[in-house]
Amino acid sequence: MRRRIVIILASLSTAFAAGLPEAYQVIVQRDIFNPGRTPAAARPRGEPVVAAPVASPDRLSLIGVAIIDGQAQALFVGSRLEWTGRRQPGDELAAGRLVAVDTAGVTLETGPGTTLRLRVGESLTAAAGEPWRLSDGPPPVATMAPAPSADRPAPAGGVTAAASAAAPAAAAPAAASSPEDIIKQMRERRRRELAP
């Protein structure tokens, strides 16, 4: 009986070792508690594979326009630090020279006699050695009219004429709500959140 148990245990240990994946054979073969053990021989390695770096395109985004000290200025964010900041008409940019700034966007002179209109929220991209072009991104969001003042009443609906003219072309099903509807929905949601 004793001999059978020893034979069964011996067959189980060899079956167990043979059933392990190759990655785990080292655990069975080498005793990690042996103080005299030596490191495994280093495997010869082939030449490392080096991936070619992918150059991301340069990007320049117009994030806003402002009138500061009586001068119209454009606010840009670029993929390079020197392209980020305020610019005035006449300043040089990566994409060319800033010709004009108005409340809807800017006009850039990208070459001799070539101009490009960039609206607030739009971006320009350029791959290495290629000219700047409008990026393929989501359509711009309708801009809100400036706050009414004593000498200038607010337009009906609160949206500028340029934005309302551009809205049908860029309208999406989710963008059909007016600002008043959105505020009404937000108030209703807040009321439901605070209700006991």
PDB file of C-alpha atoms in Angstrom:
ATOM      1  CA  MET A   1       0.000   0.000   0.000  1.00  0.00           C
ATOM      2  CA  ARG A   2       2.765   2.356   0.882  1.00  0.00           C
ATOM      3  CA  ARG A   3       4.504   1.642  -2.378  1.00  0.00           C
ATOM      4  CA  ARG A   4       1.341   2.478  -4.319  1.00  0.00           C
ATOM      5  CA  ILE A   5       1.015   5.837  -2.568  1.00  0.00           C
ATOM      6  CA  VAL A   6       4.639   6.706  -3.384  1.00  0.00           C
ATOM      7  CA  ILE A   7       4.166   5.702  -7.025  1.00  0.00           C
ATOM      8  CA  ILE A   8       0.942   7.705  -7.266  1.00  0.00           C
ATOM      9  CA  LEU A   9       2.577  10.781  -5.710  1.00  0.00           C
ATOM     10  CA  ALA A  10       5.585  10.468  -8.014  1.00  0.00           C
ATOM     11  CA  SER A  11       3.382  10.186 -11.082  1.00  0.00           C
ATOM     12  CA  LEU A  12       1.304  13.167  -9.954  1.00  0.00           C
ATOM     13  CA  SER A  13       4.357  15.397  -9.491  1.00  0.00           C
ATOM     14  CA  THR A  14       5.717  14.579 -12.956  1.00  0.00           C
ATOM     15  CA  ALA A  15       2.277  15.012 -14.503  1.00  0.00           C
ATOM     16  CA  PHE A  16       1.900  18.326 -12.677  1.00  0.00           C
ATOM     17  CA  ALA A  17       5.281  19.583 -13.919  1.00  0.00           C
ATOM     18  CA  ALA A  18       4.599  18.443 -17.472  1.00  0.00           C
ATOM     19  CA  GLY A  19       1.184  20.120 -17.514  1.00  0.00           C
ATOM     20  CA  LEU A  20       2.500  23.595 -16.686  1.00  0.00           C
ATOM     21  CA  PRO A  21       3.114  26.104 -19.426  1.00  0.00           C
ATOM     22  CA  GLU A  22       6.729  26.717 -20.375  1.00  0.00           C
ATOM     23  CA  ALA A  23       6.761  30.052 -18.618  1.00  0.00           C
ATOM     24  CA  TYR A  24       6.197  28.336 -15.250  1.00  0.00           C
ATOM     25  CA  GLN A  25       8.710  25.463 -15.696  1.00  0.00           C
ATOM     26  CA  VAL A  26      11.438  27.619 -14.150  1.00  0.00           C
ATOM     27  CA  ILE A  27       9.545  27.624 -10.849  1.00  0.00           C
ATOM     28  CA  VAL A  28       9.500  23.825 -10.745  1.00  0.00           C
ATOM     29  CA  GLN A  29      13.119  23.421 -11.920  1.00  0.00           C
ATOM     30  CA  ARG A  30      14.831  26.053  -9.756  1.00  0.00           C
ATOM     31  CA  ASP A  31      14.554  26.276  -5.993  1.00  0.00           C
ATOM     32  CA  ILE A  32      14.038  29.912  -5.064  1.00  0.00           C
ATOM     33  CA  PHE A  33      15.004  29.179  -1.449  1.00  0.00           C
ATOM     34  CA  ASN A  34      18.492  27.853  -2.360  1.00  0.00           C
ATOM     35  CA  PRO A  35      21.086  30.436  -1.219  1.00  0.00           C
ATOM     36  CA  GLY A  36      23.659  29.054  -3.687  1.00  0.00           C
ATOM     37  CA  ARG A  37      21.526  29.479  -6.779  1.00  0.00           C
ATOM     38  CA  THR A  38      22.838  31.397  -9.771  1.00  0.00           C
ATOM     39  CA  PRO A  39      20.947  33.589 -12.198  1.00  0.00           C
ATOM     40  CA  ALA A  40      19.671  32.023 -15.384  1.00  0.00           C
ATOM     41  CA  ALA A  41      21.772  32.495 -18.479  1.00  0.00           C
ATOM     42  CA  ALA A  42      20.820  35.544 -20.480  1.00  0.00           C
ATOM     43  CA  ARG A  43      18.938  34.764 -23.644  1.00  0.00           C
ATOM     44  CA  PRO A  44      20.360  36.086 -26.878  1.00  0.00           C
ATOM     45  CA  ARG A  45      18.126  38.801 -28.177  1.00  0.00           C
ATOM     46  CA  GLY A  46      17.560  39.908 -31.720  1.00  0.00           C
ATOM     47  CA  GLU A  47      17.916  43.496 -32.768  1.00  0.00           C
ATOM     48  CA  PRO A  48      15.354  45.679 -31.039  1.00  0.00           C
ATOM     49  CA  VAL A  49      12.512  46.916 -33.162  1.00  0.00           C
ATOM     50  CA  VAL A  50      12.399  50.692 -33.198  1.00  0.00           C
ATOM     51  CA  ALA A  51       9.120  52.273 -34.228  1.00  0.00           C
ATOM     52  CA  ALA A  52       9.364  55.251 -36.520  1.00  0.00           C
ATOM     53  CA  PRO A  53       8.218  58.392 -34.705  1.00  0.00           C
ATOM     54  CA  VAL A  54       4.930  59.768 -35.963  1.00  0.00           C
ATOM     55  CA  ALA A  55       4.939  63.526 -36.210  1.00  0.00           C
ATOM     56  CA  SER A  56       1.662  65.009 -35.048  1.00  0.00           C
ATOM     57  CA  PRO A  57       0.393  67.886 -37.171  1.00  0.00           C
ATOM     58  CA  ASP A  58       0.773  71.429 -35.931  1.00  0.00           C
ATOM     59  CA  ARG A  59      -2.472  72.897 -34.610  1.00  0.00           C
ATOM     60  CA  LEU A  60      -3.617  76.477 -34.063  1.00  0.00           C
ATOM     61  CA  SER A  61      -7.056  77.200 -32.553  1.00  0.00           C
ATOM     62  CA  LEU A  62      -8.882  80.503 -32.203  1.00  0.00           C
ATOM     63  CA  ILE A  63     -10.511  80.316 -28.774  1.00  0.00           C
ATOM     64  CA  GLY A  64     -11.878  83.823 -28.535  1.00  0.00           C
ATOM     65  CA  VAL A  65     -11.750  87.480 -29.435  1.00  0.00           C
ATOM     66  CA  ALA A  66     -11.772  90.433 -27.069  1.00  0.00           C
ATOM     67  CA  ILE A  67     -11.565  94.186 -27.090  1.00  0.00           C
ATOM     68  CA  ILE A  68      -8.815  95.152 -24.675  1.00  0.00           C
ATOM     69  CA  ASP A  69      -7.937  98.819 -24.189  1.00  0.00           C
ATOM     70  CA  GLY A  70      -9.970  99.708 -27.269  1.00  0.00           C
ATOM     71  CA  GLN A  71      -8.156  97.263 -29.566  1.00  0.00           C
ATOM     72  CA  ALA A  72      -9.570  94.044 -30.976  1.00  0.00           C
ATOM     73  CA  GLN A  73      -7.405  91.083 -30.014  1.00  0.00           C
ATOM     74  CA  ALA A  74      -7.605  87.388 -30.815  1.00  0.00           C
ATOM     75  CA  LEU A  75      -6.853  84.620 -28.314  1.00  0.00           C
ATOM     76  CA  PHE A  76      -5.064  81.597 -29.771  1.00  0.00           C
ATOM     77  CA  VAL A  77      -3.974  78.209 -28.432  1.00  0.00           C
ATOM     78  CA  GLY A  78      -1.354  76.375 -30.450  1.00  0.00           C
ATOM     79  CA  SER A  79       0.523  73.108 -30.384  1.00  0.00           C
ATOM     80  CA  ARG A  80       3.662  75.157 -29.766  1.00  0.00           C
ATOM     81  CA  LEU A  81       3.993  77.489 -26.814  1.00  0.00           C
ATOM     82  CA  GLU A  82       4.973  80.516 -28.909  1.00  0.00           C
ATOM     83  CA  TRP A  83       1.663  80.322 -30.814  1.00  0.00           C
ATOM     84  CA  THR A  84      -0.452  80.590 -27.659  1.00  0.00           C
ATOM     85  CA  GLY A  85      -1.619  83.992 -26.444  1.00  0.00           C
ATOM     86  CA  ARG A  86      -3.164  87.301 -27.536  1.00  0.00           C
ATOM     87  CA  ARG A  87      -2.550  88.662 -31.011  1.00  0.00           C
ATOM     88  CA  GLN A  88      -3.487  91.974 -32.644  1.00  0.00           C
ATOM     89  CA  PRO A  89      -3.986  92.774 -36.329  1.00  0.00           C
ATOM     90  CA  GLY A  90      -0.578  92.950 -37.988  1.00  0.00           C
ATOM     91  CA  ASP A  91       1.039  90.319 -35.731  1.00  0.00           C
ATOM     92  CA  GLU A  92       2.772  87.330 -37.297  1.00  0.00           C
ATOM     93  CA  LEU A  93       1.444  83.864 -36.531  1.00  0.00           C
ATOM     94  CA  ALA A  94       2.495  80.387 -37.548  1.00  0.00           C
ATOM     95  CA  ALA A  95      -0.192  80.322 -40.233  1.00  0.00           C
ATOM     96  CA  GLY A  96       0.630  83.780 -41.572  1.00  0.00           C
ATOM     97  CA  ARG A  97      -0.132  87.375 -40.636  1.00  0.00           C
ATOM     98  CA  LEU A  98      -3.242  88.434 -38.718  1.00  0.00           C
ATOM     99  CA  VAL A  99      -5.063  90.920 -40.962  1.00  0.00           C
ATOM    100  CA  ALA A 100      -8.335  91.621 -39.136  1.00  0.00           C
ATOM    101  CA  VAL A 101     -10.098  90.740 -35.893  1.00  0.00           C
ATOM    102  CA  ASP A 102     -13.861  91.072 -35.386  1.00  0.00           C
ATOM    103  CA  THR A 103     -16.386  89.553 -32.989  1.00  0.00           C
ATOM    104  CA  ALA A 104     -16.999  86.498 -35.187  1.00  0.00           C
ATOM    105  CA  GLY A 105     -13.376  85.572 -35.890  1.00  0.00           C
ATOM    106  CA  VAL A 106     -10.187  86.611 -37.638  1.00  0.00           C
ATOM    107  CA  THR A 107      -8.794  86.944 -41.146  1.00  0.00           C
ATOM    108  CA  LEU A 108      -5.318  85.557 -41.763  1.00  0.00           C
ATOM    109  CA  GLU A 109      -3.068  86.287 -44.725  1.00  0.00           C
ATOM    110  CA  THR A 110      -1.462  82.909 -45.407  1.00  0.00           C
ATOM    111  CA  GLY A 111       0.449  83.901 -48.513  1.00  0.00           C
ATOM    112  CA  PRO A 112       0.725  86.659 -51.082  1.00  0.00           C
ATOM    113  CA  GLY A 113      -2.882  87.537 -51.897  1.00  0.00           C
ATOM    114  CA  THR A 114      -4.252  84.493 -50.051  1.00  0.00           C
ATOM    115  CA  THR A 115      -6.486  85.009 -47.029  1.00  0.00           C
ATOM    116  CA  LEU A 116      -8.186  82.548 -44.727  1.00  0.00           C
ATOM    117  CA  ARG A 117     -11.200  83.222 -42.504  1.00  0.00           C
ATOM    118  CA  LEU A 118     -11.069  81.544 -39.081  1.00  0.00           C
ATOM    119  CA  ARG A 119     -14.136  81.732 -36.836  1.00  0.00           C
ATOM    120  CA  VAL A 120     -14.057  81.468 -33.048  1.00  0.00           C
ATOM    121  CA  GLY A 121     -13.795  77.800 -32.080  1.00  0.00           C
ATOM    122  CA  GLU A 122     -12.233  76.667 -35.353  1.00  0.00           C
ATOM    123  CA  SER A 123      -8.727  75.297 -35.746  1.00  0.00           C
ATOM    124  CA  LEU A 124      -6.041  75.197 -38.385  1.00  0.00           C
ATOM    125  CA  THR A 125      -3.765  72.200 -38.910  1.00  0.00           C
ATOM    126  CA  ALA A 126      -0.635  71.683 -40.974  1.00  0.00           C
ATOM    127  CA  ALA A 127       1.473  68.575 -41.392  1.00  0.00           C
ATOM    128  CA  ALA A 128       5.216  68.965 -41.960  1.00  0.00           C
ATOM    129  CA  GLY A 129       5.823  70.865 -45.186  1.00  0.00           C
ATOM    130  CA  GLU A 130       2.123  71.314 -46.003  1.00  0.00           C
ATOM    131  CA  PRO A 131       0.099  74.545 -46.002  1.00  0.00           C
ATOM    132  CA  TRP A 132      -2.272  75.425 -43.177  1.00  0.00           C
ATOM    133  CA  ARG A 133      -5.897  74.369 -43.648  1.00  0.00           C
ATOM    134  CA  LEU A 134      -9.096  74.337 -41.601  1.00  0.00           C
ATOM    135  CA  SER A 135      -9.168  71.204 -39.486  1.00  0.00           C
ATOM    136  CA  ASP A 136     -11.889  68.608 -39.783  1.00  0.00           C
ATOM    137  CA  GLY A 137     -13.641  69.052 -36.493  1.00  0.00           C
ATOM    138  CA  PRO A 138     -17.097  69.604 -35.105  1.00  0.00           C
ATOM    139  CA  PRO A 139     -19.011  72.629 -36.379  1.00  0.00           C
ATOM    140  CA  PRO A 140     -18.672  75.748 -34.239  1.00  0.00           C
ATOM    141  CA  VAL A 141     -21.265  76.459 -31.574  1.00  0.00           C
ATOM    142  CA  ALA A 142     -23.545  79.463 -32.135  1.00  0.00           C
ATOM    143  CA  THR A 143     -22.104  82.508 -30.409  1.00  0.00           C
ATOM    144  CA  MET A 144     -24.091  84.508 -27.894  1.00  0.00           C
ATOM    145  CA  ALA A 145     -24.697  88.202 -28.486  1.00  0.00           C
ATOM    146  CA  PRO A 146     -22.791  90.685 -26.332  1.00  0.00           C
ATOM    147  CA  ALA A 147     -24.575  91.890 -23.213  1.00  0.00           C
ATOM    148  CA  PRO A 148     -27.057  94.677 -23.954  1.00  0.00           C
ATOM    149  CA  SER A 149     -25.981  98.167 -23.035  1.00  0.00           C
ATOM    150  CA  ALA A 150     -27.780 101.499 -22.817  1.00  0.00           C
ATOM    151  CA  ASP A 151     -26.918 102.437 -26.424  1.00  0.00           C
ATOM    152  CA  ARG A 152     -27.386  98.941 -27.914  1.00  0.00           C
ATOM    153  CA  PRO A 153     -30.466  96.786 -27.188  1.00  0.00           C
ATOM    154  CA  ALA A 154     -30.215  93.002 -27.117  1.00  0.00           C
ATOM    155  CA  PRO A 155     -31.243  91.189 -30.305  1.00  0.00           C
ATOM    156  CA  ALA A 156     -34.364  89.027 -30.137  1.00  0.00           C
ATOM    157  CA  GLY A 157     -33.534  85.513 -28.968  1.00  0.00           C
ATOM    158  CA  GLY A 158     -30.085  86.483 -27.672  1.00  0.00           C
ATOM    159  CA  VAL A 159     -28.225  85.078 -30.692  1.00  0.00           C
ATOM    160  CA  THR A 160     -26.284  87.239 -33.126  1.00  0.00           C
ATOM    161  CA  ALA A 161     -27.465  87.594 -36.713  1.00  0.00           C
ATOM    162  CA  ALA A 162     -24.291  85.905 -37.998  1.00  0.00           C
ATOM    163  CA  ALA A 163     -24.802  82.967 -35.667  1.00  0.00           C
ATOM    164  CA  SER A 164     -28.482  82.598 -36.551  1.00  0.00           C
ATOM    165  CA  ALA A 165     -27.631  82.696 -40.267  1.00  0.00           C
ATOM    166  CA  ALA A 166     -24.986  79.998 -39.766  1.00  0.00           C
ATOM    167  CA  ALA A 167     -27.192  77.901 -37.476  1.00  0.00           C
ATOM    168  CA  PRO A 168     -29.320  76.216 -40.187  1.00  0.00           C
ATOM    169  CA  ALA A 169     -26.193  75.086 -42.036  1.00  0.00           C
ATOM    170  CA  ALA A 170     -24.562  73.622 -38.935  1.00  0.00           C
ATOM    171  CA  ALA A 171     -27.677  72.639 -36.998  1.00  0.00           C
ATOM    172  CA  ALA A 172     -27.657  69.231 -35.353  1.00  0.00           C
ATOM    173  CA  PRO A 173     -30.653  67.548 -33.733  1.00  0.00           C
ATOM    174  CA  ALA A 174     -29.246  68.208 -30.247  1.00  0.00           C
ATOM    175  CA  ALA A 175     -28.530  71.868 -31.043  1.00  0.00           C
ATOM    176  CA  ALA A 176     -32.183  72.692 -31.798  1.00  0.00           C
ATOM    177  CA  SER A 177     -32.787  74.063 -28.271  1.00  0.00           C
ATOM    178  CA  SER A 178     -32.615  77.770 -27.687  1.00  0.00           C
ATOM    179  CA  PRO A 179     -30.608  79.147 -24.756  1.00  0.00           C
ATOM    180  CA  GLU A 180     -33.866  79.845 -22.901  1.00  0.00           C
ATOM    181  CA  ASP A 181     -34.938  76.195 -23.308  1.00  0.00           C
ATOM    182  CA  ILE A 182     -31.606  74.966 -22.002  1.00  0.00           C
ATOM    183  CA  ILE A 183     -31.804  77.216 -18.940  1.00  0.00           C
ATOM    184  CA  LYS A 184     -35.387  76.070 -18.337  1.00  0.00           C
ATOM    185  CA  GLN A 185     -34.276  72.411 -18.519  1.00  0.00           C
ATOM    186  CA  MET A 186     -31.386  73.067 -16.125  1.00  0.00           C
ATOM    187  CA  ARG A 187     -33.705  74.768 -13.613  1.00  0.00           C
ATOM    188  CA  GLU A 188     -36.179  71.874 -13.836  1.00  0.00           C
ATOM    189  CA  ARG A 189     -33.419  69.309 -13.296  1.00  0.00           C
ATOM    190  CA  ARG A 190     -32.088  71.262 -10.304  1.00  0.00           C
ATOM    191  CA  ARG A 191     -35.609  71.488  -8.831  1.00  0.00           C
ATOM    192  CA  ARG A 192     -35.979  67.696  -9.129  1.00  0.00           C
ATOM    193  CA  GLU A 193     -32.567  67.143  -7.499  1.00  0.00           C
ATOM    194  CA  LEU A 194     -33.457  69.301  -4.506  1.00  0.00           C
ATOM    195  CA  ALA A 195     -36.987  67.910  -4.104  1.00  0.00           C
ATOM    196  CA  PRO A 196     -37.417  65.536  -1.108  1.00  0.00           C
TER     197      PRO A 196
END
